PDB file of C-alpha atoms in Angstrom:
ATOM      1  CA  UNK A   3      81.370 -72.382-197.596  1.00  0.00           C
ATOM      2  CA  UNK A   4      79.516 -74.825-195.413  1.00  0.00           C
ATOM      3  CA  UNK A   5      79.019 -78.617-196.510  1.00  0.00           C
ATOM      4  CA  UNK A   6      75.319 -78.442-197.550  1.00  0.00           C
ATOM      5  CA  UNK A   7      76.314 -75.506-200.222  1.00  0.00           C
ATOM      6  CA  UNK A   8      79.212 -77.584-201.373  1.00  0.00           C
ATOM      7  CA  UNK A   9      76.765 -80.584-201.944  1.00  0.00           C
ATOM      8  CA  UNK A  10      74.109 -78.257-203.595  1.00  0.00           C
ATOM      9  CA  UNK A  11      76.871 -77.227-206.071  1.00  0.00           C
ATOM     10  CA  UNK A  12      77.061 -80.630-207.240  1.00  0.00           C
ATOM     11  CA  UNK A  13      73.630 -80.985-208.623  1.00  0.00           C
ATOM     12  CA  UNK A  14      73.045 -80.046-212.263  1.00  0.00           C
ATOM     13  CA  UNK A  15      73.313 -76.396-213.194  1.00  0.00           C
ATOM     14  CA  UNK A  16      70.210 -74.764-214.816  1.00  0.00           C
ATOM     15  CA  UNK A  17      72.415 -74.116-218.037  1.00  0.00           C
ATOM     16  CA  UNK A  18      74.503 -76.994-218.102  1.00  0.00           C
ATOM     17  CA  UNK A  19      75.029 -78.675-221.417  1.00  0.00           C
ATOM     18  CA  UNK A  20      73.250 -81.984-221.875  1.00  0.00           C
ATOM     19  CA  UNK A  21      75.422 -84.993-221.455  1.00  0.00           C
ATOM     20  CA  UNK A  22      76.880 -84.085-218.145  1.00  0.00           C
ATOM     21  CA  UNK A  23      77.031 -86.490-215.111  1.00  0.00           C
ATOM     22  CA  UNK A  24      73.926 -88.360-214.321  1.00  0.00           C
ATOM     23  CA  UNK A  25      71.891 -87.811-211.221  1.00  0.00           C
ATOM     24  CA  UNK A  26      73.439 -91.121-209.456  1.00  0.00           C
ATOM     25  CA  UNK A  27      77.001 -89.921-210.501  1.00  0.00           C
ATOM     26  CA  UNK A  28      76.527 -86.662-209.029  1.00  0.00           C
ATOM     27  CA  UNK A  29      74.909 -88.284-205.854  1.00  0.00           C
ATOM     28  CA  UNK A  30      78.067 -90.798-205.793  1.00  0.00           C
ATOM     29  CA  UNK A  31      80.217 -87.643-205.943  1.00  0.00           C
ATOM     30  CA  UNK A  32      78.165 -85.863-203.062  1.00  0.00           C
ATOM     31  CA  UNK A  33      78.284 -89.149-200.953  1.00  0.00           C
ATOM     32  CA  UNK A  34      81.990 -89.308-201.214  1.00  0.00           C
ATOM     33  CA  UNK A  35      82.250 -85.663-200.335  1.00  0.00           C
ATOM     34  CA  UNK A  36      80.199 -85.894-197.274  1.00  0.00           C
ATOM     35  CA  UNK A  37      82.125 -89.230-196.493  1.00  0.00           C
ATOM     36  CA  UNK A  38      85.404 -87.345-196.720  1.00  0.00           C
ATOM     37  CA  UNK A  39      84.168 -84.397-194.656  1.00  0.00           C
ATOM     38  CA  UNK A  40      82.567 -87.062-191.853  1.00  0.00           C
ATOM     39  CA  UNK A  41      86.227 -88.600-191.817  1.00  0.00           C
ATOM     40  CA  UNK A  42      88.152 -85.468-191.538  1.00  0.00           C
ATOM     41  CA  UNK A  43      85.859 -84.288-188.884  1.00  0.00           C
ATOM     42  CA  UNK A  44      86.201 -87.489-186.911  1.00  0.00           C
ATOM     43  CA  UNK A  45      89.858 -87.405-187.094  1.00  0.00           C
ATOM     44  CA  UNK A  46      90.080 -83.925-186.051  1.00  0.00           C
ATOM     45  CA  UNK A  47      88.102 -84.820-182.821  1.00  0.00           C
ATOM     46  CA  UNK A  48      89.921 -88.147-181.972  1.00  0.00           C
ATOM     47  CA  UNK A  49      93.346 -86.637-182.654  1.00  0.00           C
ATOM     48  CA  UNK A  50      93.228 -83.362-181.742  1.00  0.00           C
ATOM     49  CA  UNK A  51      90.081 -82.315-179.549  1.00  0.00           C
ATOM     50  CA  UNK A  52      89.959 -85.400-177.181  1.00  0.00           C
ATOM     51  CA  UNK A  53      93.858 -85.111-176.224  1.00  0.00           C
ATOM     52  CA  UNK A  54      93.158 -81.192-175.679  1.00  0.00           C
ATOM     53  CA  UNK A  55      90.455 -82.118-173.286  1.00  0.00           C
ATOM     54  CA  UNK A  56      92.437 -84.500-171.214  1.00  0.00           C
ATOM     55  CA  UNK A  57      95.069 -82.044-171.301  1.00  0.00           C
ATOM     56  CA  UNK A  58      92.910 -79.408-170.005  1.00  0.00           C
ATOM     57  CA  UNK A  59      91.242 -81.725-167.366  1.00  0.00           C
ATOM     58  CA  UNK A  60      94.630 -82.911-166.113  1.00  0.00           C
ATOM     59  CA  UNK A  61      95.688 -79.093-165.740  1.00  0.00           C
ATOM     60  CA  UNK A  62      92.448 -78.162-164.389  1.00  0.00           C
ATOM     61  CA  UNK A  63      92.625 -80.896-161.575  1.00  0.00           C
ATOM     62  CA  UNK A  64      96.267 -79.483-160.606  1.00  0.00           C
ATOM     63  CA  UNK A  65      95.571 -75.859-160.683  1.00  0.00           C
ATOM     64  CA  UNK A  66      96.172 -75.499-157.234  1.00  0.00           C
ATOM     65  CA  UNK A  67      99.910 -76.456-157.902  1.00  0.00           C
ATOM     66  CA  UNK A  68     100.058 -73.459-159.970  1.00  0.00           C
ATOM     67  CA  UNK A  69      98.633 -71.114-157.019  1.00  0.00           C
ATOM     68  CA  UNK A  70      96.571 -71.451-153.951  1.00  0.00           C
ATOM     69  CA  UNK A  71      93.946 -69.439-155.446  1.00  0.00           C
ATOM     70  CA  UNK A  72      92.892 -72.128-158.217  1.00  0.00           C
ATOM     71  CA  UNK A  73      92.312 -69.390-160.496  1.00  0.00           C
ATOM     72  CA  UNK A  74      95.399 -69.897-162.872  1.00  0.00           C
ATOM     73  CA  UNK A  75      95.448 -72.928-165.254  1.00  0.00           C
ATOM     74  CA  UNK A  76      98.856 -73.864-166.733  1.00  0.00           C
ATOM     75  CA  UNK A  77      98.692 -75.841-169.734  1.00  0.00           C
ATOM     76  CA  UNK A  78     102.033 -78.145-170.620  1.00  0.00           C
ATOM     77  CA  UNK A  79     101.617 -77.547-174.239  1.00  0.00           C
ATOM     78  CA  UNK A  80     100.612 -74.238-176.044  1.00  0.00           C
ATOM     79  CA  UNK A  81      98.387 -74.173-179.143  1.00  0.00           C
ATOM     80  CA  UNK A  82      95.861 -76.696-177.596  1.00  0.00           C
ATOM     81  CA  UNK A  83      92.249 -75.799-178.103  1.00  0.00           C
ATOM     82  CA  UNK A  84      91.370 -75.187-174.549  1.00  0.00           C
ATOM     83  CA  UNK A  85      88.336 -72.759-174.205  1.00  0.00           C
ATOM     84  CA  UNK A  86      85.172 -75.089-174.976  1.00  0.00           C
ATOM     85  CA  UNK A  87      86.848 -77.732-172.815  1.00  0.00           C
ATOM     86  CA  UNK A  88      87.485 -75.350-170.031  1.00  0.00           C
ATOM     87  CA  UNK A  89      83.956 -74.267-169.683  1.00  0.00           C
ATOM     88  CA  UNK A  90      82.603 -77.800-169.842  1.00  0.00           C
ATOM     89  CA  UNK A  91      85.074 -79.307-167.239  1.00  0.00           C
ATOM     90  CA  UNK A  92      84.514 -76.238-164.790  1.00  0.00           C
ATOM     91  CA  UNK A  93      80.849 -77.171-164.806  1.00  0.00           C
ATOM     92  CA  UNK A  94      81.504 -80.879-164.780  1.00  0.00           C
ATOM     93  CA  UNK A  95      83.838 -80.522-161.468  1.00  0.00           C
ATOM     94  CA  UNK A  96      81.711 -77.831-159.850  1.00  0.00           C
ATOM     95  CA  UNK A  97      84.546 -75.320-159.252  1.00  0.00           C
ATOM     96  CA  UNK A  98      84.013 -73.124-156.532  1.00  0.00           C
ATOM     97  CA  UNK A  99      85.934 -70.198-158.137  1.00  0.00           C
ATOM     98  CA  UNK A 100      86.393 -70.202-161.908  1.00  0.00           C
ATOM     99  CA  UNK A 101      89.502 -70.017-163.807  1.00  0.00           C
ATOM    100  CA  UNK A 102      90.722 -66.268-164.668  1.00  0.00           C
ATOM    101  CA  UNK A 103      93.771 -66.877-166.579  1.00  0.00           C
ATOM    102  CA  UNK A 104      95.468 -69.713-168.599  1.00  0.00           C
ATOM    103  CA  UNK A 105      99.261 -69.757-169.001  1.00  0.00           C
ATOM    104  CA  UNK A 106     101.152 -71.820-171.704  1.00  0.00           C
ATOM    105  CA  UNK A 107     104.402 -71.593-173.752  1.00  0.00           C
ATOM    106  CA  UNK A 108     104.035 -70.536-177.504  1.00  0.00           C
ATOM    107  CA  UNK A 109     105.946 -71.809-180.442  1.00  0.00           C
ATOM    108  CA  UNK A 110     108.696 -69.221-179.931  1.00  0.00           C
ATOM    109  CA  UNK A 111     109.131 -70.015-176.181  1.00  0.00           C
ATOM    110  CA  UNK A 112     107.590 -67.236-174.827  1.00  0.00           C
ATOM    111  CA  UNK A 113     105.078 -67.772-171.896  1.00  0.00           C
ATOM    112  CA  UNK A 114     101.698 -66.229-172.568  1.00  0.00           C
ATOM    113  CA  UNK A 115      99.095 -65.348-170.017  1.00  0.00           C
ATOM    114  CA  UNK A 116      95.614 -65.233-171.449  1.00  0.00           C
ATOM    115  CA  UNK A 117      92.303 -63.957-169.946  1.00  0.00           C
ATOM    116  CA  UNK A 118      89.419 -66.462-169.917  1.00  0.00           C
ATOM    117  CA  UNK A 119      86.418 -65.164-171.498  1.00  0.00           C
ATOM    118  CA  UNK A 120      82.994 -64.983-169.807  1.00  0.00           C
ATOM    119  CA  UNK A 121      81.371 -68.112-171.401  1.00  0.00           C
ATOM    120  CA  UNK A 122      79.304 -67.445-174.610  1.00  0.00           C
ATOM    121  CA  UNK A 123      81.347 -64.158-175.456  1.00  0.00           C
ATOM    122  CA  UNK A 124      84.361 -63.409-177.607  1.00  0.00           C
ATOM    123  CA  UNK A 125      85.462 -60.177-176.092  1.00  0.00           C
ATOM    124  CA  UNK A 126      84.324 -60.209-172.433  1.00  0.00           C
ATOM    125  CA  UNK A 127      87.075 -61.333-169.986  1.00  0.00           C
ATOM    126  CA  UNK A 128      86.289 -62.674-166.619  1.00  0.00           C
ATOM    127  CA  UNK A 129      89.264 -60.784-165.629  1.00  0.00           C
ATOM    128  CA  UNK A 130      91.595 -58.754-168.188  1.00  0.00           C
ATOM    129  CA  UNK A 131      95.240 -57.986-167.519  1.00  0.00           C
ATOM    130  CA  UNK A 132      95.585 -54.754-165.643  1.00  0.00           C
ATOM    131  CA  UNK A 133      94.702 -51.800-167.390  1.00  0.00           C
ATOM    132  CA  UNK A 134      97.901 -49.715-166.482  1.00  0.00           C
ATOM    133  CA  UNK A 135      99.747 -52.356-168.348  1.00  0.00           C
ATOM    134  CA  UNK A 136      97.611 -52.816-171.509  1.00  0.00           C
ATOM    135  CA  UNK A 137      99.269 -51.505-174.778  1.00  0.00           C
ATOM    136  CA  UNK A 138     102.616 -51.608-173.304  1.00  0.00           C
ATOM    137  CA  UNK A 139     105.836 -53.539-174.370  1.00  0.00           C
ATOM    138  CA  UNK A 140     109.201 -54.381-173.197  1.00  0.00           C
ATOM    139  CA  UNK A 141     110.910 -51.656-171.139  1.00  0.00           C
ATOM    140  CA  UNK A 142     107.583 -49.690-170.667  1.00  0.00           C
ATOM    141  CA  UNK A 143     105.800 -52.712-169.517  1.00  0.00           C
ATOM    142  CA  UNK A 144     108.663 -53.545-166.971  1.00  0.00           C
ATOM    143  CA  UNK A 145     108.560 -50.040-165.670  1.00  0.00           C
ATOM    144  CA  UNK A 146     104.900 -50.183-165.244  1.00  0.00           C
ATOM    145  CA  UNK A 147     104.777 -53.752-163.772  1.00  0.00           C
ATOM    146  CA  UNK A 148     108.153 -54.554-162.233  1.00  0.00           C
ATOM    147  CA  UNK A 149     108.005 -57.824-163.394  1.00  0.00           C
ATOM    148  CA  UNK A 150     110.885 -59.030-165.143  1.00  0.00           C
ATOM    149  CA  UNK A 151     110.766 -60.490-168.467  1.00  0.00           C
ATOM    150  CA  UNK A 152     107.337 -58.781-169.518  1.00  0.00           C
ATOM    151  CA  UNK A 153     107.156 -58.601-173.027  1.00  0.00           C
ATOM    152  CA  UNK A 154     103.691 -57.304-173.936  1.00  0.00           C
ATOM    153  CA  UNK A 155     100.003 -56.946-173.011  1.00  0.00           C
ATOM    154  CA  UNK A 156      97.516 -56.432-175.534  1.00  0.00           C
ATOM    155  CA  UNK A 157      95.714 -53.004-175.651  1.00  0.00           C
ATOM    156  CA  UNK A 158      92.539 -54.968-174.552  1.00  0.00           C
ATOM    157  CA  UNK A 159      94.070 -56.774-171.828  1.00  0.00           C
ATOM    158  CA  UNK A 160      93.121 -60.219-173.061  1.00  0.00           C
ATOM    159  CA  UNK A 161      96.684 -61.595-173.329  1.00  0.00           C
ATOM    160  CA  UNK A 162     100.162 -60.838-172.398  1.00  0.00           C
ATOM    161  CA  UNK A 163     103.553 -62.276-172.517  1.00  0.00           C
ATOM    162  CA  UNK A 164     106.572 -62.850-170.586  1.00  0.00           C
ATOM    163  CA  UNK A 165     110.045 -64.638-171.104  1.00  0.00           C
ATOM    164  CA  UNK A 166     109.588 -66.864-168.249  1.00  0.00           C
ATOM    165  CA  UNK A 167     106.762 -69.041-166.815  1.00  0.00           C
ATOM    166  CA  UNK A 168     107.449 -67.450-163.412  1.00  0.00           C
ATOM    167  CA  UNK A 169     107.081 -63.914-165.012  1.00  0.00           C
ATOM    168  CA  UNK A 170     103.787 -64.795-166.912  1.00  0.00           C
ATOM    169  CA  UNK A 171     102.467 -66.242-163.428  1.00  0.00           C
ATOM    170  CA  UNK A 172     103.389 -63.109-161.648  1.00  0.00           C
ATOM    171  CA  UNK A 173     101.470 -61.082-164.252  1.00  0.00           C
ATOM    172  CA  UNK A 174      98.275 -63.173-163.590  1.00  0.00           C
ATOM    173  CA  UNK A 175      98.754 -63.132-159.852  1.00  0.00           C
ATOM    174  CA  UNK A 176      99.086 -59.346-159.783  1.00  0.00           C
ATOM    175  CA  UNK A 177      96.264 -58.747-161.806  1.00  0.00           C
ATOM    176  CA  UNK A 178      94.081 -61.098-159.584  1.00  0.00           C
ATOM    177  CA  UNK A 179      95.251 -59.407-156.236  1.00  0.00           C
ATOM    178  CA  UNK A 180      94.649 -56.164-157.775  1.00  0.00           C
ATOM    179  CA  UNK A 181      91.333 -57.140-158.478  1.00  0.00           C
ATOM    180  CA  UNK A 182      90.496 -58.492-154.981  1.00  0.00           C
ATOM    181  CA  UNK A 183      91.823 -55.367-153.353  1.00  0.00           C
ATOM    182  CA  UNK A 184      88.890 -53.011-153.860  1.00  0.00           C
ATOM    183  CA  UNK A 185      86.665 -55.770-152.479  1.00  0.00           C
ATOM    184  CA  UNK A 186      88.879 -55.856-149.261  1.00  0.00           C
ATOM    185  CA  UNK A 187      88.935 -52.292-148.690  1.00  0.00           C
ATOM    186  CA  UNK A 188      85.175 -52.110-149.198  1.00  0.00           C
ATOM    187  CA  UNK A 189      84.477 -54.947-146.751  1.00  0.00           C
ATOM    188  CA  UNK A 190      86.451 -53.070-144.043  1.00  0.00           C
ATOM    189  CA  UNK A 191      84.413 -49.787-144.417  1.00  0.00           C
TER     190      UNK A 191
END
């Protein structure tokens, strides 16, 4: 329920018994509700979103340390809300090549490799993990990828996991390389 509906529900009901809170009392309750919502939103922005933006920008500026392509972003802290910040910062810094994958360690200690979606979409990736790996886990994924520590790749290819940072990076780089190979073959023809 959004804030305007919550405030509207504080109005007197059509069938309310006489003698309930006055219009001024209802207004005070609504004002307090809005003030609490504003304070909560401001707290979230200041204590969560702004530090996340700083972390994403710092990682973006160091992207070439992860790989020379500049297409892989490594976040030093998992769970960070990064998507909106990444899109805005790519524009701000006028990146010549957009980020394809974001790597981060989850709360269980597994390294995740997550595809970046096309801005404005929820399910269209700039580049998904290799189709041959999708839906595979553990030994089957290792057999298909030859990447040590590979744990899983989601059936849609939007995310995968590896026991190590190096393994997660290799998953991203193998996918990027495979995506570039058809272009190289076509340009030679």
